[in-house]
Amino acid sequence: MEYLVYLFPIFFISIWVFVTCIISKFGWSDLVSHYKANDKFVGKRIGLISASINKTNYNNSLLLEYNSEGLYLKPIILFRLFHDPILIPWKAIKEVRDKKFIFLDFKELIIGDPPVAVIKLNEKTFAKMEKDILSINSK
């Protein structure tokens, strides 16, 4: 019975790796195949956010930054396995829709043409960068 104490960490880590891999397959891997970020990103940092990517929720687990190139997302260290950072160019955001769920307002970003992913951001998060986005896109 004492051996179970030693097996628990191995079991827990195995489950964590498996779950992280499965979560990445529901949208993040599609974004990485098109928009993988290779370089260190320099831009305005929004910080830790919640978002939904193809209906997979990343609650308070994504770091968001942006600059004139586009939108940069990467998960916090606990979820980074199988989740390479992505840089979505502004021109890849084909549509921004207003969505409402009960009393919460969201912005839904349609990425790619044909669509690669749908990213749903809290409206307050989107508003923090909206003015900069509009000035970048008008140039």
mmCIF file with all atom_site columns, C-alpha atoms in Angstrom:
data_model
loop_
_atom_site.group_PDB
_atom_site.id
_atom_site.type_symbol
_atom_site.label_atom_id
_atom_site.label_alt_id
_atom_site.label_comp_id
_atom_site.label_asym_id
_atom_site.label_entity_id
_atom_site.label_seq_id
_atom_site.pdbx_PDB_ins_code
_atom_site.Cartn_x
_atom_site.Cartn_y
_atom_site.Cartn_z
_atom_site.occupancy
_atom_site.B_iso_or_equiv
_atom_site.pdbx_formal_charge
_atom_site.auth_seq_id
_atom_site.auth_comp_id
_atom_site.auth_asym_id
_atom_site.auth_atom_id
_atom_site.pdbx_PDB_model_num
ATOM 1   C CA . MET A 1 1   ? 0.000   0.000  0.000   1.00 0.00 ? 1   MET A CA 1
ATOM 2   C CA . GLU A 1 2   ? 2.940   2.336  0.589   1.00 0.00 ? 2   GLU A CA 1
ATOM 3   C CA . TYR A 1 3   ? 3.867   2.142  -3.083  1.00 0.00 ? 3   TYR A CA 1
ATOM 4   C CA . LEU A 1 4   ? 0.681   4.099  -3.909  1.00 0.00 ? 4   LEU A CA 1
ATOM 5   C CA . VAL A 1 5   ? 2.286   7.192  -2.395  1.00 0.00 ? 5   VAL A CA 1
ATOM 6   C CA . TYR A 1 6   ? 4.997   6.942  -5.046  1.00 0.00 ? 6   TYR A CA 1
ATOM 7   C CA . LEU A 1 7   ? 2.636   6.120  -7.876  1.00 0.00 ? 7   LEU A CA 1
ATOM 8   C CA . PHE A 1 8   ? 0.288   9.059  -7.302  1.00 0.00 ? 8   PHE A CA 1
ATOM 9   C CA . PRO A 1 9   ? 2.675   11.746 -8.704  1.00 0.00 ? 9   PRO A CA 1
ATOM 10  C CA . ILE A 1 10  ? 3.291   9.621  -11.794 1.00 0.00 ? 10  ILE A CA 1
ATOM 11  C CA . PHE A 1 11  ? -0.451  9.073  -12.234 1.00 0.00 ? 11  PHE A CA 1
ATOM 12  C CA . PHE A 1 12  ? -1.250  12.767 -11.697 1.00 0.00 ? 12  PHE A CA 1
ATOM 13  C CA . ILE A 1 13  ? 1.408   13.969 -14.150 1.00 0.00 ? 13  ILE A CA 1
ATOM 14  C CA . SER A 1 14  ? 0.281   11.416 -16.748 1.00 0.00 ? 14  SER A CA 1
ATOM 15  C CA . ILE A 1 15  ? -3.333  12.598 -16.484 1.00 0.00 ? 15  ILE A CA 1
ATOM 16  C CA . TRP A 1 16  ? -2.215  16.262 -16.677 1.00 0.00 ? 16  TRP A CA 1
ATOM 17  C CA . VAL A 1 17  ? -0.193  15.607 -19.854 1.00 0.00 ? 17  VAL A CA 1
ATOM 18  C CA . PHE A 1 18  ? -3.074  13.659 -21.406 1.00 0.00 ? 18  PHE A CA 1
ATOM 19  C CA . VAL A 1 19  ? -5.699  16.322 -20.598 1.00 0.00 ? 19  VAL A CA 1
ATOM 20  C CA . THR A 1 20  ? -3.450  19.162 -21.802 1.00 0.00 ? 20  THR A CA 1
ATOM 21  C CA . CYS A 1 21  ? -2.898  17.329 -25.081 1.00 0.00 ? 21  CYS A CA 1
ATOM 22  C CA . ILE A 1 22  ? -6.633  16.751 -25.591 1.00 0.00 ? 22  ILE A CA 1
ATOM 23  C CA . ILE A 1 23  ? -7.478  20.397 -24.797 1.00 0.00 ? 23  ILE A CA 1
ATOM 24  C CA . SER A 1 24  ? -4.919  21.611 -27.348 1.00 0.00 ? 24  SER A CA 1
ATOM 25  C CA . LYS A 1 25  ? -6.558  19.567 -30.117 1.00 0.00 ? 25  LYS A CA 1
ATOM 26  C CA . PHE A 1 26  ? -9.834  21.519 -29.874 1.00 0.00 ? 26  PHE A CA 1
ATOM 27  C CA . GLY A 1 27  ? -8.687  24.682 -31.621 1.00 0.00 ? 27  GLY A CA 1
ATOM 28  C CA . TRP A 1 28  ? -5.284  25.709 -30.339 1.00 0.00 ? 28  TRP A CA 1
ATOM 29  C CA . SER A 1 29  ? -3.479  23.248 -32.626 1.00 0.00 ? 29  SER A CA 1
ATOM 30  C CA . ASP A 1 30  ? -5.338  24.699 -35.636 1.00 0.00 ? 30  ASP A CA 1
ATOM 31  C CA . LEU A 1 31  ? -4.156  28.182 -34.698 1.00 0.00 ? 31  LEU A CA 1
ATOM 32  C CA . VAL A 1 32  ? -0.582  26.976 -34.170 1.00 0.00 ? 32  VAL A CA 1
ATOM 33  C CA . SER A 1 33  ? -0.530  25.323 -37.606 1.00 0.00 ? 33  SER A CA 1
ATOM 34  C CA . HIS A 1 34  ? -1.346  28.707 -39.200 1.00 0.00 ? 34  HIS A CA 1
ATOM 35  C CA . TYR A 1 35  ? -0.016  31.338 -36.787 1.00 0.00 ? 35  TYR A CA 1
ATOM 36  C CA . LYS A 1 36  ? 2.783   29.867 -34.674 1.00 0.00 ? 36  LYS A CA 1
ATOM 37  C CA . ALA A 1 37  ? 4.956   32.583 -33.130 1.00 0.00 ? 37  ALA A CA 1
ATOM 38  C CA . ASN A 1 38  ? 8.670   31.894 -33.435 1.00 0.00 ? 38  ASN A CA 1
ATOM 39  C CA . ASP A 1 39  ? 10.271  35.013 -32.030 1.00 0.00 ? 39  ASP A CA 1
ATOM 40  C CA . LYS A 1 40  ? 10.147  36.783 -28.704 1.00 0.00 ? 40  LYS A CA 1
ATOM 41  C CA . PHE A 1 41  ? 7.160   39.104 -28.852 1.00 0.00 ? 41  PHE A CA 1
ATOM 42  C CA . VAL A 1 42  ? 7.330   42.781 -27.950 1.00 0.00 ? 42  VAL A CA 1
ATOM 43  C CA . GLY A 1 43  ? 4.072   44.657 -27.592 1.00 0.00 ? 43  GLY A CA 1
ATOM 44  C CA . LYS A 1 44  ? 1.463   46.063 -25.261 1.00 0.00 ? 44  LYS A CA 1
ATOM 45  C CA . ARG A 1 45  ? 0.551   43.581 -22.593 1.00 0.00 ? 45  ARG A CA 1
ATOM 46  C CA . ILE A 1 46  ? -3.048  43.167 -21.508 1.00 0.00 ? 46  ILE A CA 1
ATOM 47  C CA . GLY A 1 47  ? -2.060  40.429 -19.075 1.00 0.00 ? 47  GLY A CA 1
ATOM 48  C CA . LEU A 1 48  ? -3.865  37.358 -17.872 1.00 0.00 ? 48  LEU A CA 1
ATOM 49  C CA . ILE A 1 49  ? -7.226  36.873 -19.574 1.00 0.00 ? 49  ILE A CA 1
ATOM 50  C CA . SER A 1 50  ? -10.003 34.379 -20.061 1.00 0.00 ? 50  SER A CA 1
ATOM 51  C CA . ALA A 1 51  ? -10.971 33.392 -23.577 1.00 0.00 ? 51  ALA A CA 1
ATOM 52  C CA . SER A 1 52  ? -12.738 30.678 -25.480 1.00 0.00 ? 52  SER A CA 1
ATOM 53  C CA . ILE A 1 53  ? -11.155 29.147 -28.561 1.00 0.00 ? 53  ILE A CA 1
ATOM 54  C CA . ASN A 1 54  ? -13.544 26.982 -30.578 1.00 0.00 ? 54  ASN A CA 1
ATOM 55  C CA . LYS A 1 55  ? -15.660 26.504 -27.447 1.00 0.00 ? 55  LYS A CA 1
ATOM 56  C CA . THR A 1 56  ? -12.679 25.396 -25.330 1.00 0.00 ? 56  THR A CA 1
ATOM 57  C CA . ASN A 1 57  ? -12.476 27.678 -22.318 1.00 0.00 ? 57  ASN A CA 1
ATOM 58  C CA . TYR A 1 58  ? -9.166  29.040 -21.072 1.00 0.00 ? 58  TYR A CA 1
ATOM 59  C CA . ASN A 1 59  ? -10.271 30.696 -17.832 1.00 0.00 ? 59  ASN A CA 1
ATOM 60  C CA . ASN A 1 60  ? -7.645  33.089 -16.475 1.00 0.00 ? 60  ASN A CA 1
ATOM 61  C CA . SER A 1 61  ? -4.935  31.098 -18.209 1.00 0.00 ? 61  SER A CA 1
ATOM 62  C CA . LEU A 1 62  ? -3.916  33.063 -21.331 1.00 0.00 ? 62  LEU A CA 1
ATOM 63  C CA . LEU A 1 63  ? -1.440  35.907 -21.619 1.00 0.00 ? 63  LEU A CA 1
ATOM 64  C CA . LEU A 1 64  ? -2.462  38.484 -24.236 1.00 0.00 ? 64  LEU A CA 1
ATOM 65  C CA . GLU A 1 65  ? -0.205  41.021 -25.938 1.00 0.00 ? 65  GLU A CA 1
ATOM 66  C CA . TYR A 1 66  ? -0.533  42.940 -29.183 1.00 0.00 ? 66  TYR A CA 1
ATOM 67  C CA . ASN A 1 67  ? 1.359   45.303 -31.474 1.00 0.00 ? 67  ASN A CA 1
ATOM 68  C CA . SER A 1 68  ? 1.188   46.501 -35.082 1.00 0.00 ? 68  SER A CA 1
ATOM 69  C CA . GLU A 1 69  ? 1.771   42.921 -36.318 1.00 0.00 ? 69  GLU A CA 1
ATOM 70  C CA . GLY A 1 70  ? -1.130  41.308 -34.526 1.00 0.00 ? 70  GLY A CA 1
ATOM 71  C CA . LEU A 1 71  ? -2.514  39.553 -31.497 1.00 0.00 ? 71  LEU A CA 1
ATOM 72  C CA . TYR A 1 72  ? -0.136  37.366 -29.446 1.00 0.00 ? 72  TYR A CA 1
ATOM 73  C CA . LEU A 1 73  ? -1.469  34.637 -27.149 1.00 0.00 ? 73  LEU A CA 1
ATOM 74  C CA . LYS A 1 74  ? 0.272   32.101 -24.969 1.00 0.00 ? 74  LYS A CA 1
ATOM 75  C CA . PRO A 1 75  ? -0.971  30.034 -22.036 1.00 0.00 ? 75  PRO A CA 1
ATOM 76  C CA . ILE A 1 76  ? 0.430   30.283 -18.543 1.00 0.00 ? 76  ILE A CA 1
ATOM 77  C CA . ILE A 1 77  ? 3.216   27.839 -17.782 1.00 0.00 ? 77  ILE A CA 1
ATOM 78  C CA . LEU A 1 78  ? 0.885   25.140 -16.398 1.00 0.00 ? 78  LEU A CA 1
ATOM 79  C CA . PHE A 1 79  ? -0.859  24.791 -19.770 1.00 0.00 ? 79  PHE A CA 1
ATOM 80  C CA . ARG A 1 80  ? 2.031   25.510 -22.121 1.00 0.00 ? 80  ARG A CA 1
ATOM 81  C CA . LEU A 1 81  ? 2.656   21.855 -22.960 1.00 0.00 ? 81  LEU A CA 1
ATOM 82  C CA . PHE A 1 82  ? 1.196   21.291 -26.478 1.00 0.00 ? 82  PHE A CA 1
ATOM 83  C CA . HIS A 1 83  ? 0.283   25.014 -26.621 1.00 0.00 ? 83  HIS A CA 1
ATOM 84  C CA . ASP A 1 84  ? 2.955   26.910 -28.546 1.00 0.00 ? 84  ASP A CA 1
ATOM 85  C CA . PRO A 1 85  ? 2.569   30.714 -28.580 1.00 0.00 ? 85  PRO A CA 1
ATOM 86  C CA . ILE A 1 86  ? 0.580   32.157 -31.473 1.00 0.00 ? 86  ILE A CA 1
ATOM 87  C CA . LEU A 1 87  ? 0.700   35.479 -33.294 1.00 0.00 ? 87  LEU A CA 1
ATOM 88  C CA . ILE A 1 88  ? -2.482  36.183 -35.235 1.00 0.00 ? 88  ILE A CA 1
ATOM 89  C CA . PRO A 1 89  ? -1.952  38.946 -37.820 1.00 0.00 ? 89  PRO A CA 1
ATOM 90  C CA . TRP A 1 90  ? -4.612  41.653 -37.807 1.00 0.00 ? 90  TRP A CA 1
ATOM 91  C CA . LYS A 1 91  ? -5.506  40.836 -41.413 1.00 0.00 ? 91  LYS A CA 1
ATOM 92  C CA . ALA A 1 92  ? -6.331  37.248 -40.337 1.00 0.00 ? 92  ALA A CA 1
ATOM 93  C CA . ILE A 1 93  ? -9.155  38.536 -38.124 1.00 0.00 ? 93  ILE A CA 1
ATOM 94  C CA . LYS A 1 94  ? -11.913 38.478 -40.713 1.00 0.00 ? 94  LYS A CA 1
ATOM 95  C CA . GLU A 1 95  ? -14.841 39.507 -38.557 1.00 0.00 ? 95  GLU A CA 1
ATOM 96  C CA . VAL A 1 96  ? -15.599 40.765 -35.045 1.00 0.00 ? 96  VAL A CA 1
ATOM 97  C CA . ARG A 1 97  ? -19.097 40.002 -33.782 1.00 0.00 ? 97  ARG A CA 1
ATOM 98  C CA . ASP A 1 98  ? -20.902 41.219 -30.683 1.00 0.00 ? 98  ASP A CA 1
ATOM 99  C CA . LYS A 1 99  ? -22.247 38.378 -28.552 1.00 0.00 ? 99  LYS A CA 1
ATOM 100 C CA . LYS A 1 100 ? -24.232 38.366 -25.352 1.00 0.00 ? 100 LYS A CA 1
ATOM 101 C CA . PHE A 1 101 ? -24.758 35.598 -22.820 1.00 0.00 ? 101 PHE A CA 1
ATOM 102 C CA . ILE A 1 102 ? -27.200 36.463 -20.039 1.00 0.00 ? 102 ILE A CA 1
ATOM 103 C CA . PHE A 1 103 ? -25.603 39.684 -18.675 1.00 0.00 ? 103 PHE A CA 1
ATOM 104 C CA . LEU A 1 104 ? -22.114 39.196 -20.140 1.00 0.00 ? 104 LEU A CA 1
ATOM 105 C CA . ASP A 1 105 ? -20.922 40.889 -23.338 1.00 0.00 ? 105 ASP A CA 1
ATOM 106 C CA . PHE A 1 106 ? -18.325 39.260 -25.564 1.00 0.00 ? 106 PHE A CA 1
ATOM 107 C CA . LYS A 1 107 ? -16.510 39.885 -28.803 1.00 0.00 ? 107 LYS A CA 1
ATOM 108 C CA . GLU A 1 108 ? -16.215 36.938 -31.136 1.00 0.00 ? 108 GLU A CA 1
ATOM 109 C CA . LEU A 1 109 ? -13.214 37.055 -33.466 1.00 0.00 ? 109 LEU A CA 1
ATOM 110 C CA . ILE A 1 110 ? -13.431 34.954 -36.623 1.00 0.00 ? 110 ILE A CA 1
ATOM 111 C CA . ILE A 1 111 ? -9.876  33.970 -37.533 1.00 0.00 ? 111 ILE A CA 1
ATOM 112 C CA . GLY A 1 112 ? -8.888  33.037 -41.099 1.00 0.00 ? 112 GLY A CA 1
ATOM 113 C CA . ASP A 1 113 ? -10.656 32.643 -44.394 1.00 0.00 ? 113 ASP A CA 1
ATOM 114 C CA . PRO A 1 114 ? -11.877 29.902 -44.454 1.00 0.00 ? 114 PRO A CA 1
ATOM 115 C CA . PRO A 1 115 ? -12.303 30.111 -40.674 1.00 0.00 ? 115 PRO A CA 1
ATOM 116 C CA . VAL A 1 116 ? -9.532  28.450 -38.681 1.00 0.00 ? 116 VAL A CA 1
ATOM 117 C CA . ALA A 1 117 ? -10.881 29.324 -35.242 1.00 0.00 ? 117 ALA A CA 1
ATOM 118 C CA . VAL A 1 118 ? -13.346 31.439 -33.327 1.00 0.00 ? 118 VAL A CA 1
ATOM 119 C CA . ILE A 1 119 ? -11.940 33.294 -30.338 1.00 0.00 ? 119 ILE A CA 1
ATOM 120 C CA . LYS A 1 120 ? -14.366 34.724 -27.822 1.00 0.00 ? 120 LYS A CA 1
ATOM 121 C CA . LEU A 1 121 ? -13.039 37.522 -25.594 1.00 0.00 ? 121 LEU A CA 1
ATOM 122 C CA . ASN A 1 122 ? -14.690 39.445 -22.795 1.00 0.00 ? 122 ASN A CA 1
ATOM 123 C CA . GLU A 1 123 ? -15.802 42.841 -24.123 1.00 0.00 ? 123 GLU A CA 1
ATOM 124 C CA . LYS A 1 124 ? -13.773 44.667 -21.456 1.00 0.00 ? 124 LYS A CA 1
ATOM 125 C CA . THR A 1 125 ? -10.627 42.834 -22.565 1.00 0.00 ? 125 THR A CA 1
ATOM 126 C CA . PHE A 1 126 ? -11.304 43.709 -26.200 1.00 0.00 ? 126 PHE A CA 1
ATOM 127 C CA . ALA A 1 127 ? -12.020 47.352 -25.321 1.00 0.00 ? 127 ALA A CA 1
ATOM 128 C CA . LYS A 1 128 ? -8.549  47.701 -23.762 1.00 0.00 ? 128 LYS A CA 1
ATOM 129 C CA . MET A 1 129 ? -6.971  47.241 -27.189 1.00 0.00 ? 129 MET A CA 1
ATOM 130 C CA . GLU A 1 130 ? -9.751  48.362 -29.554 1.00 0.00 ? 130 GLU A CA 1
ATOM 131 C CA . LYS A 1 131 ? -8.546  51.954 -30.057 1.00 0.00 ? 131 LYS A CA 1
ATOM 132 C CA . ASP A 1 132 ? -5.048  50.751 -30.874 1.00 0.00 ? 132 ASP A CA 1
ATOM 133 C CA . ILE A 1 133 ? -6.415  48.137 -33.280 1.00 0.00 ? 133 ILE A CA 1
ATOM 134 C CA . LEU A 1 134 ? -8.469  50.733 -35.153 1.00 0.00 ? 134 LEU A CA 1
ATOM 135 C CA . SER A 1 135 ? -5.502  53.106 -35.480 1.00 0.00 ? 135 SER A CA 1
ATOM 136 C CA . ILE A 1 136 ? -3.251  50.261 -36.667 1.00 0.00 ? 136 ILE A CA 1
ATOM 137 C CA . ASN A 1 137 ? -5.776  49.064 -39.269 1.00 0.00 ? 137 ASN A CA 1
ATOM 138 C CA . SER A 1 138 ? -6.407  52.567 -40.594 1.00 0.00 ? 138 SER A CA 1
ATOM 139 C CA . LYS A 1 139 ? -2.739  52.996 -41.543 1.00 0.00 ? 139 LYS A CA 1
#
